[in-house]
Coordinates of C-alpha atoms and ligand atoms in Angstrom, one line a residue:
X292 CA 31.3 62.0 -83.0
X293 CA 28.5 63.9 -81.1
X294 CA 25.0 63.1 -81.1
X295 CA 22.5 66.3 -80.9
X296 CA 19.0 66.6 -81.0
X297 CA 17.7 69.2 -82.7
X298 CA 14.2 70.7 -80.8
X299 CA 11.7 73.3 -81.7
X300 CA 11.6 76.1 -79.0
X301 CA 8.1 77.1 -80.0
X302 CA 4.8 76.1 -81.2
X303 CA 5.9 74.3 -83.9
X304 CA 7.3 74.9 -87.5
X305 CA 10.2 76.7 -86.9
X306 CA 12.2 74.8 -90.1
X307 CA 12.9 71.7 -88.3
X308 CA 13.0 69.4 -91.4
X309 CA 15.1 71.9 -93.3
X310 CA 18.2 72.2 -90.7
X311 CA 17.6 68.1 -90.2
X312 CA 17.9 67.4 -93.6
X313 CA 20.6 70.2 -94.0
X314 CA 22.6 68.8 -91.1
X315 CA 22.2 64.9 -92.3
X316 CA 24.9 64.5 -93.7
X317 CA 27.5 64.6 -90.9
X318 CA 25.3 61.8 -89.0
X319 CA 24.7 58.2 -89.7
X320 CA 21.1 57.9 -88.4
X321 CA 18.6 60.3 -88.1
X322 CA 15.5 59.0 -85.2
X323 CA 12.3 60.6 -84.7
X324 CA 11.2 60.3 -80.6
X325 CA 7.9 61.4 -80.7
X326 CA 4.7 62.7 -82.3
X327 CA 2.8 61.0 -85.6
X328 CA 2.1 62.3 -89.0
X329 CA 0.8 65.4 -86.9
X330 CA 4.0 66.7 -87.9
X331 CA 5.2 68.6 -91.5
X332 CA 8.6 68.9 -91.9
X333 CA 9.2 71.0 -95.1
X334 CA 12.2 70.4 -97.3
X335 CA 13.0 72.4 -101.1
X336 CA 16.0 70.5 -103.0
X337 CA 16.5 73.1 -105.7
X338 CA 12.9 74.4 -105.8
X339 CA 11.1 70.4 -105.4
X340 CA 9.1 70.9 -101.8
X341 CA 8.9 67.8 -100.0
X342 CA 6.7 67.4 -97.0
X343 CA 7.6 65.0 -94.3
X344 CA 5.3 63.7 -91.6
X345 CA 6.2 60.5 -90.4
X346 CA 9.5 59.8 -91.7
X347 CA 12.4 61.4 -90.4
X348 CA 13.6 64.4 -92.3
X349 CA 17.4 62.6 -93.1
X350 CA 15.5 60.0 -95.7
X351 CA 16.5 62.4 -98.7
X352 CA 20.0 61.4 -98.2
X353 CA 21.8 58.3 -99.3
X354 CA 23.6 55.8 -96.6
X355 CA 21.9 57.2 -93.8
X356 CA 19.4 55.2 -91.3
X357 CA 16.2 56.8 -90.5
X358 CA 14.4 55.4 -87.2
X359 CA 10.8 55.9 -86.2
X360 CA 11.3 55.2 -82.1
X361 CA 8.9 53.9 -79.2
X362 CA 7.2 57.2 -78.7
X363 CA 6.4 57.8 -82.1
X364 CA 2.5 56.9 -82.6
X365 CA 3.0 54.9 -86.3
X366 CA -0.7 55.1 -88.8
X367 CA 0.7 52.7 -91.3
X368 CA -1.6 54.1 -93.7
X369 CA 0.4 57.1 -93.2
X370 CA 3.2 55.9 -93.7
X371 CA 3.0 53.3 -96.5
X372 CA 1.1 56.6 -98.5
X373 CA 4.6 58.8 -97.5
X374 CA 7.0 56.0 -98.8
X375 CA 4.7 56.0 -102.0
X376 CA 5.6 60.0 -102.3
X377 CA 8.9 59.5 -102.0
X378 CA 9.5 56.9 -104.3
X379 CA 7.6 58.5 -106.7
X380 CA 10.2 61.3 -106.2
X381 CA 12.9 59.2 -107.1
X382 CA 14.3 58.4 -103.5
X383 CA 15.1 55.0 -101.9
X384 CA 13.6 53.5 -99.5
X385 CA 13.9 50.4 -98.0
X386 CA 16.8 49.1 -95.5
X387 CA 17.4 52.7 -94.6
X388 CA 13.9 52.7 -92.5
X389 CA 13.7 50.9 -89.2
X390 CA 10.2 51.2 -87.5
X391 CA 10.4 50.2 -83.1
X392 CA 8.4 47.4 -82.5
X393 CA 6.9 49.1 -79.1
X394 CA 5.6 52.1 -81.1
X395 CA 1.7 52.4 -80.9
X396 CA 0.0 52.1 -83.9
X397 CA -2.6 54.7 -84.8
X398 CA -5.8 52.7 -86.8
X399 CA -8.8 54.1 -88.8
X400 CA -11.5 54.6 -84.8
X401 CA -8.3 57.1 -83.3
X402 CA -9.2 60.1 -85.9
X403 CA -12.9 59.1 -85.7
X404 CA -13.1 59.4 -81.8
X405 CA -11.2 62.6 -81.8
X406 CA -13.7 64.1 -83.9
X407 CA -16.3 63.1 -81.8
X408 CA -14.0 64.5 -78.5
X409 CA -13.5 67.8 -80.5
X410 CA -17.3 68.4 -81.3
X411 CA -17.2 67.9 -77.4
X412 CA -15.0 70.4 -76.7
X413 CA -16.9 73.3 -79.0
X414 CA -15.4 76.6 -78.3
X415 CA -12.7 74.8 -76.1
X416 CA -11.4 72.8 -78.7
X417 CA -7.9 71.9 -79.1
X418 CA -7.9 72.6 -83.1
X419 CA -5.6 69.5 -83.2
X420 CA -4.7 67.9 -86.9
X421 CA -7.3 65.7 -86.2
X422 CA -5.0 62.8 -87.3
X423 CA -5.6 60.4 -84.1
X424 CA -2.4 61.2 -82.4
X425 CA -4.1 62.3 -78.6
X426 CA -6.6 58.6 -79.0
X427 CA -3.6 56.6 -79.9
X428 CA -1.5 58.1 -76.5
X429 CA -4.5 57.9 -74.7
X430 CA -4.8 54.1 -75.4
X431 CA -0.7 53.6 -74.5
X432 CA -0.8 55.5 -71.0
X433 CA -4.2 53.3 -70.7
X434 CA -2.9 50.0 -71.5
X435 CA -5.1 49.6 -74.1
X436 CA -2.5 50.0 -77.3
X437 CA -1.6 48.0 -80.0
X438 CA 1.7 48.1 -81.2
X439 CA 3.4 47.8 -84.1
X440 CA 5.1 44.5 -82.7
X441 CA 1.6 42.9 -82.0
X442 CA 1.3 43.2 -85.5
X443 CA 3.2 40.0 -85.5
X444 CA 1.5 37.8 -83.1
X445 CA -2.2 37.0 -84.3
X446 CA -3.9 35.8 -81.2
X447 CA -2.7 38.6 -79.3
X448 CA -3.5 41.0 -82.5
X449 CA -6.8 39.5 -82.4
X450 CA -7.2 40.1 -78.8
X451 CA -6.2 43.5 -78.6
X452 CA -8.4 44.8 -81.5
X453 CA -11.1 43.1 -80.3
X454 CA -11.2 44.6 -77.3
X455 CA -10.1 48.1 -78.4
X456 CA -13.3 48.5 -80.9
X457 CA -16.0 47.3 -78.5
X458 CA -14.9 49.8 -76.2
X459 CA -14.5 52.7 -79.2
X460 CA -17.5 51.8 -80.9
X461 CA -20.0 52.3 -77.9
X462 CA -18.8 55.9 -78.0
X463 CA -19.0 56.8 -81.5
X464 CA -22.0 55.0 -81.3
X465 CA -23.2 57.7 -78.6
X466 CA -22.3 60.3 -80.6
X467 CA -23.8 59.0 -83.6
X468 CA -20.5 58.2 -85.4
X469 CA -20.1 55.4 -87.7
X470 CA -18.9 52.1 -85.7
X471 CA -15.6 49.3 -86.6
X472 CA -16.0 46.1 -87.4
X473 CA -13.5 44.2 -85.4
X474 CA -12.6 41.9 -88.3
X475 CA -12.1 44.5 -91.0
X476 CA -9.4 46.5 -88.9
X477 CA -7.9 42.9 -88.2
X478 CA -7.9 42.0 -91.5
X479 CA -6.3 45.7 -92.1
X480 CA -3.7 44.8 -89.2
X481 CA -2.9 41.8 -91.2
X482 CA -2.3 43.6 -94.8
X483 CA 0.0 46.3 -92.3
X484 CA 1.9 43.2 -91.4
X485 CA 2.8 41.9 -94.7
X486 CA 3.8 45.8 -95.7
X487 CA 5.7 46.9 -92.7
X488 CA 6.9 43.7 -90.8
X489 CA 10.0 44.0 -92.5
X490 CA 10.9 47.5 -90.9
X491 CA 10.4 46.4 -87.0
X492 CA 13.0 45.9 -84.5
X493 CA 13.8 46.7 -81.2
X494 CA 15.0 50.2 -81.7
X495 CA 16.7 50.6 -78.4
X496 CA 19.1 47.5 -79.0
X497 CA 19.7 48.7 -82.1
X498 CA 20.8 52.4 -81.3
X499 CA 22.9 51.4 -78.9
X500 CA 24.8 48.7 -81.0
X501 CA 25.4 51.7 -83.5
X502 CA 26.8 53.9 -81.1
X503 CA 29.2 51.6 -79.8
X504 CA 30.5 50.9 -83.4
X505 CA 31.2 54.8 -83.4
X506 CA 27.6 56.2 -85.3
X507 CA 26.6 59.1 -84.5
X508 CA 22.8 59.9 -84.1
X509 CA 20.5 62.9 -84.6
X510 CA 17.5 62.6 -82.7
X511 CA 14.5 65.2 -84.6
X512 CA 12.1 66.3 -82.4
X513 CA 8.5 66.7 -83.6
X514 CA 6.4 70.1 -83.0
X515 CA 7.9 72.2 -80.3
X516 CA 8.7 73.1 -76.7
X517 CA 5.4 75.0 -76.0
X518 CA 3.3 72.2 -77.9
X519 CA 4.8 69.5 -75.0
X520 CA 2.5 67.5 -73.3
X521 CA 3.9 68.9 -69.5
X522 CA 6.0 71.5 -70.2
X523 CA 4.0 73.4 -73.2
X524 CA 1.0 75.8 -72.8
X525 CA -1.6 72.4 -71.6
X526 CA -4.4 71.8 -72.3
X527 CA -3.6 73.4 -75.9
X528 CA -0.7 71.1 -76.6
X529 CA -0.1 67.5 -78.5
X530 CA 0.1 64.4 -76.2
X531 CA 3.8 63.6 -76.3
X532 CA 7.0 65.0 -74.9
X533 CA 8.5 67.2 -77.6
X534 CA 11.2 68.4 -75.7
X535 CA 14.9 66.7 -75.2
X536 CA 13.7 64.3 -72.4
X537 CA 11.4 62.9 -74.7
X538 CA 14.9 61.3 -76.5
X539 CA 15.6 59.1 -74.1
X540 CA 11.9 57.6 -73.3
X541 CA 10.9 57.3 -77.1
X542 CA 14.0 55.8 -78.0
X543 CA 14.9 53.8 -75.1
X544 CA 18.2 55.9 -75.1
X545 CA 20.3 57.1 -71.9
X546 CA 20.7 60.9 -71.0
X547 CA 24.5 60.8 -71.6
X548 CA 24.5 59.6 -74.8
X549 CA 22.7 63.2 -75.9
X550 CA 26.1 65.5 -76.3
X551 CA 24.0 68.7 -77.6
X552 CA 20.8 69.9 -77.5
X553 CA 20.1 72.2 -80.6
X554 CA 17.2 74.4 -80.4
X555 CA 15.2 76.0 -83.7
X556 CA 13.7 79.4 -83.2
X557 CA 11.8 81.5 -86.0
X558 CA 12.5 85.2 -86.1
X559 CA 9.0 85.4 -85.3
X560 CA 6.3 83.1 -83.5
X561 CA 3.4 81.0 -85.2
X562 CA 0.5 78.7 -83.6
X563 CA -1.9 76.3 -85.2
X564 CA -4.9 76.0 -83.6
X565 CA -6.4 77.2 -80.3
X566 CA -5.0 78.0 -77.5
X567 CA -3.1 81.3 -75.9
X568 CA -0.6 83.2 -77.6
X569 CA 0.8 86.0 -75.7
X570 CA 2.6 88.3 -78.7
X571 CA 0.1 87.4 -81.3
X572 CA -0.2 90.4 -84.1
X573 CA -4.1 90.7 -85.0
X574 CA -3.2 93.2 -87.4
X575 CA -1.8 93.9 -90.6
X576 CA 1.6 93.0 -89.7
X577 CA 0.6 89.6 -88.7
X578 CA -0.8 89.1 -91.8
X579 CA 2.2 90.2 -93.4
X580 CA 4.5 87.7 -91.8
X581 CA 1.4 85.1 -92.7
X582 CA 2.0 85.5 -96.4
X583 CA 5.8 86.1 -96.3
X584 CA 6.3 83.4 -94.5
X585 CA 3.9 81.1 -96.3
X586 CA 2.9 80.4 -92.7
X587 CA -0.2 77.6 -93.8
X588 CA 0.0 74.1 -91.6
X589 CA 2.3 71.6 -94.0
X590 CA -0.3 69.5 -92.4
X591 CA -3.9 70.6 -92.0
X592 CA -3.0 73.7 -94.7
X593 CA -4.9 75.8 -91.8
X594 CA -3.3 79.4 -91.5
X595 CA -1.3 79.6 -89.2
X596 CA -1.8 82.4 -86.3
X597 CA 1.6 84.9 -86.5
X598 CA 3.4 87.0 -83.7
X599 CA 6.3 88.6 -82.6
X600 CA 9.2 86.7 -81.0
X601 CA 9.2 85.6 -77.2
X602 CA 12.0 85.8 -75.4
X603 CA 10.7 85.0 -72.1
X604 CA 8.7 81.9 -74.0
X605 CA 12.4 81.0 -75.5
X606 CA 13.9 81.4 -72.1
X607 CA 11.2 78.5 -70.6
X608 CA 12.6 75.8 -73.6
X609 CA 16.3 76.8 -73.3
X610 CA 15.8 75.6 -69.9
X611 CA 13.7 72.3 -70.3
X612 CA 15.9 71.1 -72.9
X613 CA 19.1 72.4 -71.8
X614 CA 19.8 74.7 -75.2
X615 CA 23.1 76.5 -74.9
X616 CA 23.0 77.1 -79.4
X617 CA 19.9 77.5 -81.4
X618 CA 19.8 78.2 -85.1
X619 CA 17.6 81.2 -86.0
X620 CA 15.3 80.7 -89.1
X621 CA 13.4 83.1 -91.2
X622 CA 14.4 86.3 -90.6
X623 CA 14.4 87.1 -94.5
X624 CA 10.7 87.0 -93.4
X625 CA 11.1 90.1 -91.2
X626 CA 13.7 91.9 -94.3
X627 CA 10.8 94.7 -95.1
X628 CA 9.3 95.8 -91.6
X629 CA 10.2 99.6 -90.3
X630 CA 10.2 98.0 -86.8
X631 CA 10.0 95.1 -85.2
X632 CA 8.9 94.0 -81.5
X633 CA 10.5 91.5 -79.4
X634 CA 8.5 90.1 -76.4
X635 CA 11.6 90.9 -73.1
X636 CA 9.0 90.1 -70.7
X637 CA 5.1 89.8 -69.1
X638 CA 2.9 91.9 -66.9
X639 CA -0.1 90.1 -65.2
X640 CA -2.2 92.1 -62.8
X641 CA 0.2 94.9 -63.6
X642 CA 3.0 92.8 -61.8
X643 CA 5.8 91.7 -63.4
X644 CA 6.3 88.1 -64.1
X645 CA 9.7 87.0 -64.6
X646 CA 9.3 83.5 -66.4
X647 CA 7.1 81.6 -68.7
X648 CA 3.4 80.6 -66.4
X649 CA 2.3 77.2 -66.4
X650 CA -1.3 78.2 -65.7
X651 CA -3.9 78.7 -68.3
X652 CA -5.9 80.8 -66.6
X653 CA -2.3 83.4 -66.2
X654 CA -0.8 82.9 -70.4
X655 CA -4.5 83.5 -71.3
X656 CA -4.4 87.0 -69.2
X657 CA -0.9 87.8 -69.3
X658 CA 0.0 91.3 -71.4
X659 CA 3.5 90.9 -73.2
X660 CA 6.0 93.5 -72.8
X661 CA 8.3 94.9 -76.0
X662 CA 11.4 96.5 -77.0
X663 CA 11.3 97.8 -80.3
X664 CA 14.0 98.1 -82.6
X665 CA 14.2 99.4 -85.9
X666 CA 13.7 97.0 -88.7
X667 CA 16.8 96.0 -91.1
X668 CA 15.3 96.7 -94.4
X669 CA 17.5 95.0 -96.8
X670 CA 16.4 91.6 -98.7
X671 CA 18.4 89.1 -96.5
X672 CA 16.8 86.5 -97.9
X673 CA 19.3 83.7 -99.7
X674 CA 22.0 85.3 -97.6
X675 CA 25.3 82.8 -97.5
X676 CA 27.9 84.9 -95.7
X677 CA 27.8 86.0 -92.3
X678 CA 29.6 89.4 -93.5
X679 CA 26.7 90.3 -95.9
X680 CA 24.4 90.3 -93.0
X681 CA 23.2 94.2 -92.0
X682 CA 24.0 95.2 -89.0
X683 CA 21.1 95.9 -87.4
X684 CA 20.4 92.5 -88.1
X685 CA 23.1 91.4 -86.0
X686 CA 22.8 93.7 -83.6
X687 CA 18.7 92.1 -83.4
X688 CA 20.6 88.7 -83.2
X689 CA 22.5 89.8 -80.1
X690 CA 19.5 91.0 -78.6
X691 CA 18.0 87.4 -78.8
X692 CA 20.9 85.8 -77.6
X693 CA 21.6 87.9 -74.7
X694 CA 17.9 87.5 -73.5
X695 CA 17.4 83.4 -74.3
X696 CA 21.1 83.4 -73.1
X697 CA 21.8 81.3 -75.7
X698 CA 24.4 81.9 -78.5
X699 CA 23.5 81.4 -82.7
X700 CA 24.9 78.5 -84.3
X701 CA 23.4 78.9 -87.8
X702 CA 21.2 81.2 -89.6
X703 CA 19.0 79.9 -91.9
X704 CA 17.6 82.5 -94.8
X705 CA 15.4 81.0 -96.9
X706 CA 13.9 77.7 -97.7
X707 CA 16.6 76.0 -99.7
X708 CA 20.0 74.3 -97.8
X709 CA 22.2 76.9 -99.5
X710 CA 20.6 79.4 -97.9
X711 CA 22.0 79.3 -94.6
X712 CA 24.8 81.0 -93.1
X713 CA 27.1 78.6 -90.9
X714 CA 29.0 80.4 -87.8
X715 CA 32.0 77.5 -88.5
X716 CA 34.0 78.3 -85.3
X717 CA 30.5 77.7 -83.2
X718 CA 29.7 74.9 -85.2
X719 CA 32.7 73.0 -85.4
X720 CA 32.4 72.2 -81.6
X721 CA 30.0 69.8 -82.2
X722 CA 29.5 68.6 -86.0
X723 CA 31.9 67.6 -88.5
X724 CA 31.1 71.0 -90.6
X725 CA 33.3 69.9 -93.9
X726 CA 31.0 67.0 -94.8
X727 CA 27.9 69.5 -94.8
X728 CA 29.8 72.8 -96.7
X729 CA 31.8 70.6 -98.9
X730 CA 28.6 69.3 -100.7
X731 CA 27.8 70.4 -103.8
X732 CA 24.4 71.6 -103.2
X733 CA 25.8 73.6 -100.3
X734 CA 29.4 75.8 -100.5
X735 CA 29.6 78.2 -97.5
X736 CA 31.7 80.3 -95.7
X737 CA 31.3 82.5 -92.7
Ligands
GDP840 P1 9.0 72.3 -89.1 O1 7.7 71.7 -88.8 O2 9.7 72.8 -87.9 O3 9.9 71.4 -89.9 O4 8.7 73.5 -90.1 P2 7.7 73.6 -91.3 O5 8.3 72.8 -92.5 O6 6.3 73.2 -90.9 O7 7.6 75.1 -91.6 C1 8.7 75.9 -91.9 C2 8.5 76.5 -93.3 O8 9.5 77.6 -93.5 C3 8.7 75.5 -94.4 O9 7.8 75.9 -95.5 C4 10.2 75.8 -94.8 O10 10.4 75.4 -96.2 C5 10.3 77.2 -94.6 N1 11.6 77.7 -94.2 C6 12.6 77.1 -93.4 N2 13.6 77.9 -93.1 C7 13.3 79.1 -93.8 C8 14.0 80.4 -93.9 O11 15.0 80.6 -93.3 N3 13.4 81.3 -94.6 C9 12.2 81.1 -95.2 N4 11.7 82.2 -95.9 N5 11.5 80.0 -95.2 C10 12.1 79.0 -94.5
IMO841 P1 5.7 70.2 -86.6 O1 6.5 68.9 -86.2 C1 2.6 73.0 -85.4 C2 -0.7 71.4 -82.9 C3 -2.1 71.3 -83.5 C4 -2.9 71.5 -82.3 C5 -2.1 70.8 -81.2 C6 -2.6 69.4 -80.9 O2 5.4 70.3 -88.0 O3 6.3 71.4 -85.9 P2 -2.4 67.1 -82.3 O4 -2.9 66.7 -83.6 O5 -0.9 67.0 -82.1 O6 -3.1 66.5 -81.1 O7 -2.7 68.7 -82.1 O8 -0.7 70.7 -81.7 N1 0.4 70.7 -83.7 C7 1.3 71.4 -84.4 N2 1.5 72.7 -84.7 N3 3.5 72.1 -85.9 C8 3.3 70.8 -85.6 O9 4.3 69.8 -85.9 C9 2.2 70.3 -84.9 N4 1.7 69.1 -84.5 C10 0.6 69.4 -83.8 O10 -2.3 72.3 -84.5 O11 -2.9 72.9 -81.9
MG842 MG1 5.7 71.8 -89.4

């Protein structure tokens, strides 16, 4: 059976957790690679909204193993707090959740010295969820990490902490922030240890014992392709690599044993926090698809900033991640415009420029170029069938493909799993379709 990883193609948000959770079922394990509770991965099962951050989006489904890998950054408040909501909700977990013992752990000084670096950065700041994610990588690529494995030695625990809050607390104590006492976060460390020893192991080991007993493995990325550490719009990014290489580093997996790469593009394009945004809509419009499209952070609960679709942007993370099928979301979002704009291209210094820049300086200046096409204007929303679709609709999808040259696996049309149209014949290439449509939350034909 193939493994895929499914990978946002954008700034974030484009329905990852609802096509994880919707695909699940045809996959034994479901592993996160990178990013923190940064992340908000929205799922509705029959009107309940569940919000993941931490915990891969295939947890709401029974017999399935849900792996937080190497290049994940773990805050074990985080995570003990999102088991908590989910039990509370009814669903299991405990053997089904393996944590990698080299994943850094985030503790209480990352969020407080990334407030301190964003009141440094004033009009320059990131805007980032403030949840200690760019601290805790910092302290990996600078050897200075804890992981979650150290958790279960005490002398080097000790060690580590101790050295990790004198050097913290001199600058929060420049700034003025409140200091750590080393033995309270130890003594933390030590509660962590008793609540979350029991998920550690050595993750790569582990993944590659299931695939040779025939398990198949969908890898979820966190944010998206323009949000990546080197490939994404930098400095206005996260500190990870979002994008399909980031599989094999934060998972300690091999490039061959990825068989697809799926991508997730919105109909449309949002951003949280700063940073440029070439087809952002400042007017009305935007704040049209802001409301439609319930388009608040499942994080922060900022707003998030709305814009047309990119092709040239989509272009840039078909090729990083090697995307030959992407599954469209929220159109339904789009189902009452006259017209809407798609971003074919950029013009910088009135030249043409014929691919995604890695500059600031350029995607701050750059002017977006459109085609416009007429709008649908028929309620799509809850669609199931791939015949009910308009055709002007299609004819938009086409348009999309033809530019990201990429074709459309899946069509998602609202926020529930049944409402989703599946293009079988594409799909059945690489996923055992009949143990997703024959459930009996979800009974769809195309
Ligand atoms: P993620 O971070 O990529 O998992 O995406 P988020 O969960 O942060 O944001 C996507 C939002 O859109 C969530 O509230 C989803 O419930 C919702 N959603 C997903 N797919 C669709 C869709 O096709 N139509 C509509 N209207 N909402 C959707
Ligand atoms: P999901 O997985 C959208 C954004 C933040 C900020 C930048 C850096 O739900 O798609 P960070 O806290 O990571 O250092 O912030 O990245 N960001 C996201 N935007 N969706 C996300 O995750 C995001 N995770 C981080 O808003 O601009
Ligand atoms: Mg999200």
């Amino acid at each position: 059976m193939s493994n895929i990883a499914v990978v946002g193609m954008q700034w974030g948000d484009e329905g990852k957790g609802k096509v994880t959770d919707l695909l699940t079922p045809a996959f034994d394990i479901v592993a996160r690679y990178q990013g923190g509770n940064n992340a908000g991965h929205t799922v509705f099962v029959k009107g309940k909204k569940i919000v993941l951050h931490l915990i891969p989006s295939g947890i709401l489904h029974e017999n399935v193993l849900c792996i937080i890998g190497n290049g994940v950054v773990v805050n074990p408040r985080a995570f003990l707090e999102e088991i908590e909501q989910l039990e509370s909700l009814g669903i299991k977990v405990d053997d089904n959740i393996v944590i990698s013992k080299n994943a850094q752990l985030i503790l209480p000084y990352h969020p407080s010295i990334e407030e301190v670096t964003e009141k440094i950065r004033g009009d320059k700041k990131i805007g980032t969820t403030c949840k200690g994610i760019g601290p805790a990588y910092v302290d990996k690529t600078a050897r200075e990490g804890i992981k979650t494995g150290d958790l279960l030695n005490m002398d080097v625990l000790r060690s580590k902490v101790e050295q990790s809050v004198k050097l913290k607390n001199i600058i929060l104590a420049h700034f003025q922030s409140p200091i750590f006492e080393p033995e309270e976060i130890i003594k933390e460390c030590l509660f962590y240890r008793d609540k979350i020893g029991k998920y550690l192991q050595d993750v790569s080991y582990l993944i590659e014992k299931k695939i040779n007993e025939g398990k198949s493995i969908l890898f979820e990325g966190a944010q998206g392709t323009l949000l990546d550490i080197d490939h994404g719009t930098y400095p206005y990014v996260t500190s990870s690599n979002s994008t399909a290489g980031g599989v094999c580093t934060g998972l300690g997996v091999s490039p061959d044993k990825i068989d697809h790469v799926i991508g997730i593009v919105k109909a449309y394009t949002t951003r949280v926090g700063s940073g440029p945004f070439p087809t952002e809509i400042h007017g009305s419009t935007g704040k049209h698809l802001q409301k439609k499209g319930n388009e608040y952070g499942a994080t922060t609960g900022r707003p998030r900033r709305c814009g047309w679709i990119d092709a040239t942007a989509l272009k840039h993370a078909a090729r990083i991640n090697g995307i030959k099928k992407f599954v469209l979301t929220k159109p339904d979002v789009l189902d009452e415009l006259d017209e809407i704009k798609i971003g074919i291209g950029y013009s910088y210094k009135d030249s043409p420029l014929d691919r995604f820049p890695t500059e600031s300086w350029v995607l701050e200046e750059l002017k977006p170029v459109y085609k416009t096409v007429k709008g649908w204007k028929k309620r799509i929303h809850g669609t199931k069938d791939h015949q009910s679709l308009p055709e002007s609709f299609l004819d938009y999808v086409k348009l999309i493909e033809d530019l990201v040259q990429a074709e459309v696996v899946m069509i998602s049309t609202g926020a529930e799993r049944e409402d989703t149209v599946f293009l079988r014949d594409k799909m059945e290439k690489f996923i055992d379709l009949d143990k997703i449509v024959d459930r009996p939350d979800i009974n769809n034909e195309s």
